[in-house]
């Protein structure tokens, strides 16, 4: 019954569901019930009392800290439940933990649903995006409830059945990875605007303007609001008095780790994670600031308005690459774990309620629904607009490098774009080097089979298979 849990319970009650609540400290549950009498909450003083209030099949939603606390709550619940009852984990659990829990509870005759929920405290109350995974049978009972309380986009719920076991939490994990990248790009755009001489207030006006175009999104909207805020103590822009160390809770890191395990190139998400890590390494930064030299981080464009528009195009193009990498990771994971995930449906349920909600997602959903895409970047309308943006994108990265303004996200996104479109990349030399020092072999472009060159001998090439 912390804020997320109590807000979700209020959301359920507001949609006509008779809702029982429980907290390990019973006084907290009583406090929530007293604070929101209109919800008509039934308070379980004990876990057994809470479970006894539920009708069959019982549907229990957990909103507790991921990890050991979730396992402990499940262990306490299981003896009190009957066959066919359903536990829904609405926390940010690691998808492999969800797979493990789902398998164990299935053996016990129970259903376990890992439901990714995005939208923060406000979303929990007013309608989040919800990504449930578990058995199709369990979705018959919890799906209508979750769809009712989710955000709605043009009459469609931002909730859909994702797939079996950990599919829902995997998709939520990737959502958060894209969120990391999106915020990194926004931060880089802001730094470039400041380098070009704009004040925080002027940058806020730029973001507000961008909110009315292709970049229309929740994060762009709140960026303008944050940049406009003035600190009451110093009179400075609030952003200038906040310590520049970004925290993280793990989902972005998990996204990168799983991308590495699956062999999926998700470099822009990785750069966003590493940028947060670098920001939160004060000793490393202090040592480097004492030892390293470079340009003064100032940009003086001949046409400032034109440069601002170039930043807008670079931001949009980089954002598209982050979505492309995240959705590709979901597709590869679906094959790996046997999930039948509809990528178009995933994009549709991100259109409202969640943190990365954006106008762009409507187009992404349409492109995936229209055809079988290997990558979002090949979608006709996306590819055409990237072609239009790339001159500005390249100019922004070049100006940033010349001025010493770090743009690891923009640069990585552009490198990915160029790497995928290149007819040949430098991997041929890498493979030759691997064969030289480790006899790792290589394949030829003009003949089938696998080959090795006798580098320590007469350099004869031999076919090994």
Coordinates of C-alpha atoms in Angstrom, one line a residue:
X1 CA 0.0 0.0 0.0
X2 CA 2.7 2.4 -0.9
X3 CA 1.7 5.1 -3.5
X4 CA 1.8 2.8 -6.6
X5 CA -0.1 0.0 -4.8
X6 CA -2.7 2.3 -3.2
X7 CA -3.2 4.2 -6.5
X8 CA -3.7 1.0 -8.5
X9 CA -6.3 -0.2 -5.8
X10 CA -8.1 3.1 -6.1
X11 CA -8.1 2.7 -9.9
X12 CA -9.7 -0.7 -9.6
X13 CA -12.3 0.6 -7.2
X14 CA -13.2 3.5 -9.4
X15 CA -13.9 1.1 -12.2
X16 CA -16.4 -0.8 -10.1
X17 CA -14.3 -3.6 -8.8
X18 CA -14.8 -4.5 -5.2
X19 CA -11.3 -4.4 -3.9
X20 CA -9.6 -5.8 -0.8
X21 CA -6.3 -4.4 0.3
X22 CA -3.5 -5.8 2.5
X23 CA -0.2 -4.4 3.8
X24 CA 2.3 -6.2 6.0
X25 CA 1.7 -3.4 8.4
X26 CA -2.0 -3.5 8.9
X27 CA -2.2 0.1 10.1
X28 CA -1.0 1.3 6.6
X29 CA -3.9 -0.5 4.9
X30 CA -6.4 1.0 7.4
X31 CA -4.9 4.4 6.8
X32 CA -5.3 4.1 3.0
X33 CA -8.9 2.9 3.5
X34 CA -9.7 5.8 5.7
X35 CA -8.0 8.3 3.4
X36 CA -10.1 7.2 0.4
X37 CA -13.5 6.1 1.8
X38 CA -15.2 6.5 -1.6
X39 CA -13.2 3.4 -2.7
X40 CA -15.0 1.1 -0.2
X41 CA -11.9 -0.9 0.4
X42 CA -12.1 -4.1 2.4
X43 CA -9.1 -4.2 4.7
X44 CA -7.5 -7.6 5.5
X45 CA -5.9 -7.3 8.9
X46 CA -4.0 -10.5 8.2
X47 CA -3.0 -12.2 5.0
X48 CA -5.4 -15.1 5.7
X49 CA -8.2 -12.6 6.3
X50 CA -7.4 -10.8 3.1
X51 CA -7.4 -14.0 1.0
X52 CA -10.7 -15.1 2.6
X53 CA -12.5 -12.0 1.3
X54 CA -11.7 -12.9 -2.4
X55 CA -14.1 -14.8 -4.7
X56 CA -12.9 -17.8 -6.8
X57 CA -10.8 -17.8 -8.8
X58 CA -9.0 -15.5 -6.4
X59 CA -7.0 -12.7 -8.1
X60 CA -4.2 -11.2 -6.0
X61 CA -2.2 -8.3 -7.3
X62 CA 1.3 -7.9 -5.7
X63 CA 2.8 -4.4 -5.7
X64 CA 5.9 -5.1 -3.7
X65 CA 9.7 -4.6 -4.2
X66 CA 11.1 -6.9 -6.9
X67 CA 13.3 -9.8 -5.8
X68 CA 13.3 -11.4 -2.4
X69 CA 10.3 -9.5 -1.2
X70 CA 8.2 -10.8 -4.1
X71 CA 9.3 -14.4 -3.4
X72 CA 8.5 -14.0 0.3
X73 CA 5.0 -12.7 -0.5
X74 CA 4.4 -15.6 -2.9
X75 CA 5.6 -18.1 -0.3
X76 CA 3.2 -16.7 2.2
X77 CA 0.3 -16.6 -0.2
X78 CA 0.5 -20.1 -1.7
X79 CA -0.6 -22.1 1.3
X80 CA -3.7 -19.9 1.5
X81 CA -4.8 -20.3 -2.1
X82 CA -6.7 -23.0 -4.0
X83 CA -6.1 -24.6 -7.3
X84 CA -6.9 -22.2 -10.2
X85 CA -6.3 -19.0 -8.2
X86 CA -4.2 -16.3 -9.8
X87 CA -1.3 -14.2 -8.5
X88 CA -0.4 -11.1 -10.6
X89 CA 3.0 -9.5 -10.0
X90 CA 2.8 -5.9 -11.0
X91 CA 6.3 -4.9 -9.9
X92 CA 9.5 -4.5 -12.0
X93 CA 10.6 -8.1 -11.7
X94 CA 13.3 -9.6 -13.8
X95 CA 11.7 -11.7 -16.4
X96 CA 13.7 -14.8 -15.6
X97 CA 12.4 -14.6 -12.0
X98 CA 8.9 -14.4 -13.5
X99 CA 9.6 -17.5 -15.6
X100 CA 10.8 -19.4 -12.6
X101 CA 7.8 -18.4 -10.4
X102 CA 5.3 -19.1 -13.1
X103 CA 6.7 -22.7 -13.6
X104 CA 6.8 -23.3 -9.8
X105 CA 3.2 -22.1 -9.3
X106 CA 1.9 -24.0 -12.3
X107 CA 3.2 -27.2 -10.7
X108 CA 1.2 -26.2 -7.6
X109 CA -2.0 -25.8 -9.7
X110 CA -1.9 -22.0 -9.5
X111 CA -1.5 -19.3 -12.2
X112 CA 1.1 -16.6 -12.1
X113 CA 0.9 -13.5 -14.3
X114 CA 3.9 -11.2 -14.6
X115 CA 2.4 -7.8 -15.5
X116 CA 4.7 -5.0 -16.5
X117 CA 3.0 -1.7 -15.4
X118 CA 4.3 1.7 -16.7
X119 CA 3.0 5.1 -16.0
X120 CA 4.3 6.0 -12.5
X121 CA 2.1 7.1 -9.7
X122 CA -0.2 9.1 -11.8
X123 CA -0.5 6.3 -14.4
X124 CA -1.4 3.8 -11.7
X125 CA -4.3 5.9 -10.6
X126 CA -5.5 7.3 -14.0
X127 CA -4.6 4.5 -16.3
X128 CA -1.2 2.9 -17.0
X129 CA 0.1 0.8 -19.9
X130 CA 0.0 -2.8 -18.8
X131 CA 2.0 -5.7 -20.3
X132 CA 0.7 -9.0 -18.8
X133 CA 2.4 -12.4 -19.5
X134 CA 1.3 -15.8 -18.2
X135 CA -1.1 -18.5 -19.3
X136 CA -3.8 -17.6 -21.8
X137 CA -6.3 -19.2 -19.3
X138 CA -5.3 -16.7 -16.6
X139 CA -5.8 -13.8 -19.0
X140 CA -9.5 -14.8 -19.3
X141 CA -9.9 -13.8 -15.7
X142 CA -7.5 -10.9 -15.2
X143 CA -7.4 -9.5 -18.7
X144 CA -10.8 -7.7 -18.7
X145 CA -9.9 -6.2 -15.3
X146 CA -6.5 -5.0 -16.4
X147 CA -7.8 -3.7 -19.7
X148 CA -10.5 -1.7 -17.9
X149 CA -8.1 0.1 -15.6
X150 CA -5.4 0.7 -18.2
X151 CA -4.9 3.9 -20.2
X152 CA -7.2 4.2 -23.3
X153 CA -6.0 5.4 -26.7
X154 CA -8.8 6.3 -29.1
X155 CA -11.0 3.8 -27.3
X156 CA -8.5 1.0 -27.3
X157 CA -7.0 -0.3 -24.0
X158 CA -3.3 0.1 -23.5
X159 CA -3.2 -3.5 -22.3
X160 CA -2.9 -6.7 -24.2
X161 CA -1.9 -10.3 -23.6
X162 CA 1.9 -10.5 -24.4
X163 CA 2.7 -14.2 -24.1
X164 CA 3.5 -17.0 -21.8
X165 CA 5.5 -16.9 -18.5
X166 CA 8.0 -13.9 -18.5
X167 CA 6.9 -12.3 -21.8
X168 CA 5.1 -9.4 -20.1
X169 CA 8.0 -8.5 -17.8
X170 CA 10.4 -8.8 -20.7
X171 CA 8.5 -6.3 -22.8
X172 CA 8.3 -3.9 -19.8
X173 CA 12.1 -4.3 -19.3
X174 CA 12.7 -3.3 -22.9
X175 CA 10.2 -0.4 -22.5
X176 CA 12.4 0.9 -19.7
X177 CA 15.6 0.4 -21.8
X178 CA 14.0 2.5 -24.5
X179 CA 13.1 5.0 -21.8
X180 CA 16.7 5.3 -20.8
X181 CA 17.8 6.0 -24.4
X182 CA 15.0 8.5 -24.9
X183 CA 16.0 10.5 -21.8
X184 CA 19.7 10.3 -22.8
X185 CA 18.8 11.8 -26.3
X186 CA 16.8 14.6 -24.7
X187 CA 19.7 15.4 -22.4
X188 CA 22.1 15.5 -25.3
X189 CA 19.7 17.8 -27.2
X190 CA 19.5 20.1 -24.2
X191 CA 23.3 20.2 -23.8
X192 CA 23.6 21.2 -27.5
X193 CA 21.0 23.9 -27.1
X194 CA 22.9 25.3 -24.1
X195 CA 26.2 25.0 -26.0
X196 CA 24.6 27.1 -28.8
X197 CA 23.8 29.9 -26.2
X198 CA 20.2 29.2 -25.2
X199 CA 19.2 29.7 -21.6
X200 CA 17.2 27.0 -19.8
X201 CA 14.0 29.0 -20.3
X202 CA 14.7 29.4 -24.0
X203 CA 15.4 25.6 -24.2
X204 CA 12.1 25.0 -22.5
X205 CA 10.4 27.0 -25.3
X206 CA 12.1 24.9 -27.9
X207 CA 11.0 21.7 -26.3
X208 CA 7.5 23.1 -26.0
X209 CA 7.5 23.8 -29.8
X210 CA 8.8 20.3 -30.5
X211 CA 5.9 18.9 -28.5
X212 CA 3.5 20.0 -31.3
X213 CA 5.3 18.1 -34.1
X214 CA 6.7 14.6 -34.8
X215 CA 8.5 14.6 -31.4
X216 CA 5.2 14.9 -29.5
X217 CA 5.6 12.7 -26.4
X218 CA 5.2 12.6 -22.7
X219 CA 9.0 13.0 -22.1
X220 CA 9.3 16.0 -24.4
X221 CA 6.3 17.6 -22.6
X222 CA 7.7 17.2 -19.1
X223 CA 11.2 18.3 -20.3
X224 CA 9.8 21.7 -21.1
X225 CA 8.1 21.8 -17.6
X226 CA 11.3 20.8 -15.8
X227 CA 13.5 23.3 -17.7
X228 CA 11.0 26.1 -17.0
X229 CA 11.1 25.5 -13.2
X230 CA 13.0 28.2 -11.2
X231 CA 14.6 27.3 -7.9
X232 CA 13.0 29.2 -5.0
X233 CA 16.2 29.5 -3.0
X234 CA 18.7 30.6 -5.6
X235 CA 16.5 32.0 -8.4
X236 CA 18.4 29.9 -10.8
X237 CA 16.8 27.4 -13.2
X238 CA 16.2 24.3 -11.1
X239 CA 18.0 22.1 -13.6
X240 CA 21.2 24.1 -12.8
X241 CA 21.1 23.3 -9.1
X242 CA 20.3 19.6 -9.4
X243 CA 23.5 17.4 -9.0
X244 CA 24.3 15.9 -12.4
X245 CA 24.3 12.3 -11.3
X246 CA 21.6 10.1 -12.8
X247 CA 20.3 7.1 -10.8
X248 CA 19.0 3.8 -12.1
X249 CA 17.2 0.9 -10.7
X250 CA 18.2 -2.0 -12.9
X251 CA 15.8 -2.4 -15.8
X252 CA 18.0 -0.6 -18.3
X253 CA 21.0 -2.7 -17.2
X254 CA 18.9 -5.9 -17.6
X255 CA 17.9 -4.8 -21.1
X256 CA 21.6 -4.4 -22.1
X257 CA 22.6 -7.6 -20.4
X258 CA 19.9 -9.6 -22.1
X259 CA 20.8 -8.0 -25.5
X260 CA 24.3 -9.2 -25.1
X261 CA 23.2 -12.7 -24.2
X262 CA 20.9 -12.8 -27.2
X263 CA 23.5 -11.3 -29.5
X264 CA 21.2 -8.3 -30.3
X265 CA 22.9 -5.0 -31.1
X266 CA 21.3 -2.5 -28.7
X267 CA 24.2 -0.1 -28.4
X268 CA 22.1 3.1 -28.0
X269 CA 20.4 1.6 -24.9
X270 CA 23.8 0.5 -23.6
X271 CA 25.2 4.1 -24.2
X272 CA 22.3 5.5 -22.1
X273 CA 23.1 3.1 -19.3
X274 CA 26.8 3.8 -19.4
X275 CA 26.2 7.6 -19.5
X276 CA 24.3 7.3 -16.2
X277 CA 27.1 5.2 -14.8
X278 CA 29.7 7.8 -15.9
X279 CA 27.6 10.7 -14.4
X280 CA 27.5 8.8 -11.1
X281 CA 31.3 8.3 -10.9
X282 CA 32.5 11.5 -9.3
X283 CA 36.0 10.3 -8.6
X284 CA 36.5 9.3 -12.2
X285 CA 35.1 12.5 -13.5
X286 CA 37.1 14.7 -11.1
X287 CA 40.4 13.0 -12.1
X288 CA 39.6 13.4 -15.8
X289 CA 38.7 17.0 -15.4
X290 CA 42.1 17.7 -13.8
X291 CA 44.0 15.8 -16.5
X292 CA 42.2 16.2 -19.8
X293 CA 41.9 19.1 -22.2
X294 CA 39.7 19.8 -25.2
X295 CA 37.4 22.3 -26.9
X296 CA 35.3 24.6 -24.7
X297 CA 31.9 23.1 -25.3
X298 CA 30.6 26.2 -27.1
X299 CA 28.9 26.2 -30.5
X300 CA 28.3 29.4 -32.4
X301 CA 26.1 28.6 -35.4
X302 CA 25.7 31.1 -38.2
X303 CA 22.0 30.3 -38.2
X304 CA 20.9 29.4 -34.6
X305 CA 17.3 28.6 -35.6
X306 CA 18.6 26.3 -38.3
X307 CA 20.9 24.5 -35.9
X308 CA 18.0 24.1 -33.4
X309 CA 16.0 22.4 -36.1
X310 CA 19.0 20.2 -36.9
X311 CA 19.0 19.1 -33.3
X312 CA 15.3 18.3 -33.6
X313 CA 15.9 16.1 -36.6
X314 CA 18.8 14.3 -34.8
X315 CA 16.7 13.7 -31.8
X316 CA 13.8 12.2 -33.8
X317 CA 16.2 10.0 -35.9
X318 CA 18.0 8.7 -32.8
X319 CA 14.7 8.1 -31.0
X320 CA 13.6 5.9 -34.0
X321 CA 16.8 3.9 -33.7
X322 CA 16.2 3.2 -30.0
X323 CA 12.7 1.9 -30.8
X324 CA 14.2 -0.2 -33.6
X325 CA 16.8 -1.8 -31.3
X326 CA 14.3 -2.4 -28.5
X327 CA 11.7 -4.0 -30.7
X328 CA 14.3 -6.1 -32.4
X329 CA 15.4 -7.4 -29.0
X330 CA 11.8 -8.3 -28.2
X331 CA 11.5 -10.2 -31.6
X332 CA 14.7 -12.2 -31.0
X333 CA 13.7 -13.0 -27.4
X334 CA 10.2 -14.2 -28.6
X335 CA 11.9 -16.7 -30.8
X336 CA 14.4 -17.7 -28.0
X337 CA 11.7 -18.2 -25.4
X338 CA 8.8 -19.4 -27.5
X339 CA 6.7 -16.3 -27.0
X340 CA 4.2 -15.4 -29.8
X341 CA 4.5 -11.7 -29.4
X342 CA 2.7 -9.3 -31.7
X343 CA 5.1 -6.4 -32.1
X344 CA 2.4 -4.1 -33.5
X345 CA 0.3 -4.8 -30.4
X346 CA 3.2 -3.9 -28.2
X347 CA 3.6 -0.6 -29.9
X348 CA -0.1 0.1 -29.7
X349 CA -0.2 -0.4 -25.9
X350 CA 2.7 2.0 -25.5
X351 CA 0.7 4.8 -27.1
X352 CA -0.8 6.1 -23.8
X353 CA -0.3 5.7 -20.1
X354 CA 3.4 4.7 -20.2
X355 CA 6.5 6.8 -19.8
X356 CA 7.6 6.5 -23.5
X357 CA 4.2 7.3 -24.9
X358 CA 4.6 9.2 -28.1
X359 CA 3.0 10.2 -31.3
X360 CA 5.6 8.2 -33.2
X361 CA 4.2 4.9 -31.7
X362 CA 1.0 5.2 -33.7
X363 CA 3.1 5.1 -36.9
X364 CA 5.3 2.3 -35.6
X365 CA 2.2 0.1 -34.8
X366 CA 0.9 0.7 -38.3
X367 CA 4.1 -0.2 -40.0
X368 CA 4.5 -3.4 -38.1
X369 CA 0.8 -4.3 -38.7
X370 CA 1.2 -3.6 -42.4
X371 CA 4.0 -6.1 -43.1
X372 CA 6.7 -8.4 -41.7
X373 CA 9.6 -6.1 -40.7
X374 CA 13.0 -7.4 -39.8
X375 CA 13.8 -3.9 -38.4
X376 CA 11.7 -0.8 -37.9
X377 CA 14.3 1.1 -39.9
X378 CA 13.1 -0.6 -43.2
X379 CA 9.5 0.5 -42.7
X380 CA 8.7 2.7 -45.8
X381 CA 7.6 5.9 -44.0
X382 CA 10.4 5.5 -41.3
X383 CA 13.2 4.9 -43.9
X384 CA 12.0 7.9 -46.0
X385 CA 12.0 10.3 -43.0
X386 CA 15.4 9.0 -41.8
X387 CA 16.8 9.8 -45.2
X388 CA 15.5 13.3 -44.9
X389 CA 16.9 13.8 -41.4
X390 CA 20.3 12.2 -41.9
X391 CA 22.1 15.3 -43.2
X392 CA 21.1 17.3 -40.1
X393 CA 21.8 14.3 -37.9
X394 CA 25.4 14.0 -39.2
X395 CA 25.9 17.8 -38.9
X396 CA 24.8 17.8 -35.3
X397 CA 27.1 14.9 -34.3
X398 CA 30.0 16.6 -36.2
X399 CA 29.4 19.9 -34.5
X400 CA 29.2 18.3 -31.1
X401 CA 32.5 16.4 -31.6
X402 CA 34.2 19.6 -32.8
X403 CA 32.9 21.5 -29.7
X404 CA 33.7 18.8 -27.2
X405 CA 30.0 18.2 -26.3
X406 CA 29.5 14.5 -25.5
X407 CA 26.7 13.0 -27.5
X408 CA 27.2 9.2 -27.1
X409 CA 23.5 8.5 -27.8
X410 CA 23.2 10.5 -31.0
X411 CA 26.6 9.2 -32.2
X412 CA 25.8 5.6 -31.4
X413 CA 22.4 5.8 -33.1
X414 CA 24.0 7.2 -36.3
X415 CA 26.7 4.6 -36.2
X416 CA 24.0 1.8 -36.0
X417 CA 22.2 3.4 -39.0
X418 CA 25.4 3.4 -41.0
X419 CA 26.5 0.0 -39.9
X420 CA 23.2 -1.6 -41.0
X421 CA 23.1 0.1 -44.4
X422 CA 26.8 -0.7 -45.2
X423 CA 27.2 -3.4 -47.9
X424 CA 30.4 -4.5 -46.0
X425 CA 31.6 -3.8 -42.5
X426 CA 35.0 -4.3 -40.8
X427 CA 34.0 -7.7 -39.4
X428 CA 35.9 -9.4 -42.2
X429 CA 39.2 -8.1 -40.8
X430 CA 38.1 -9.0 -37.3
X431 CA 37.4 -12.6 -38.4
X432 CA 40.8 -12.7 -40.2
X433 CA 42.5 -11.6 -37.0
X434 CA 40.6 -14.2 -34.9
X435 CA 41.6 -16.9 -37.3
X436 CA 45.3 -15.8 -37.1
X437 CA 45.6 -15.9 -33.3
X438 CA 43.0 -18.5 -32.4
X439 CA 42.3 -20.6 -35.5
X440 CA 38.6 -19.5 -35.2
X441 CA 38.1 -20.0 -39.0
X442 CA 36.1 -17.9 -41.5
X443 CA 33.8 -18.3 -44.4
X444 CA 34.4 -17.0 -47.9
X445 CA 32.1 -14.9 -50.1
X446 CA 32.8 -16.9 -53.2
X447 CA 32.6 -20.6 -52.0
X448 CA 30.7 -22.6 -49.4
X449 CA 32.3 -24.1 -46.3
X450 CA 34.5 -23.0 -43.4
X451 CA 38.2 -22.2 -43.9
X452 CA 41.4 -21.6 -41.9
X453 CA 44.7 -20.2 -43.1
X454 CA 47.9 -21.8 -41.8
X455 CA 49.3 -18.5 -40.5
X456 CA 52.2 -20.0 -38.7
X457 CA 53.1 -22.1 -41.7
X458 CA 53.1 -21.5 -45.4
X459 CA 49.8 -19.5 -45.3
X460 CA 48.0 -22.3 -47.2
X461 CA 44.2 -22.0 -46.9
X462 CA 42.5 -25.2 -45.9
X463 CA 38.8 -26.1 -45.8
X464 CA 37.9 -27.4 -42.4
X465 CA 34.2 -28.2 -43.1

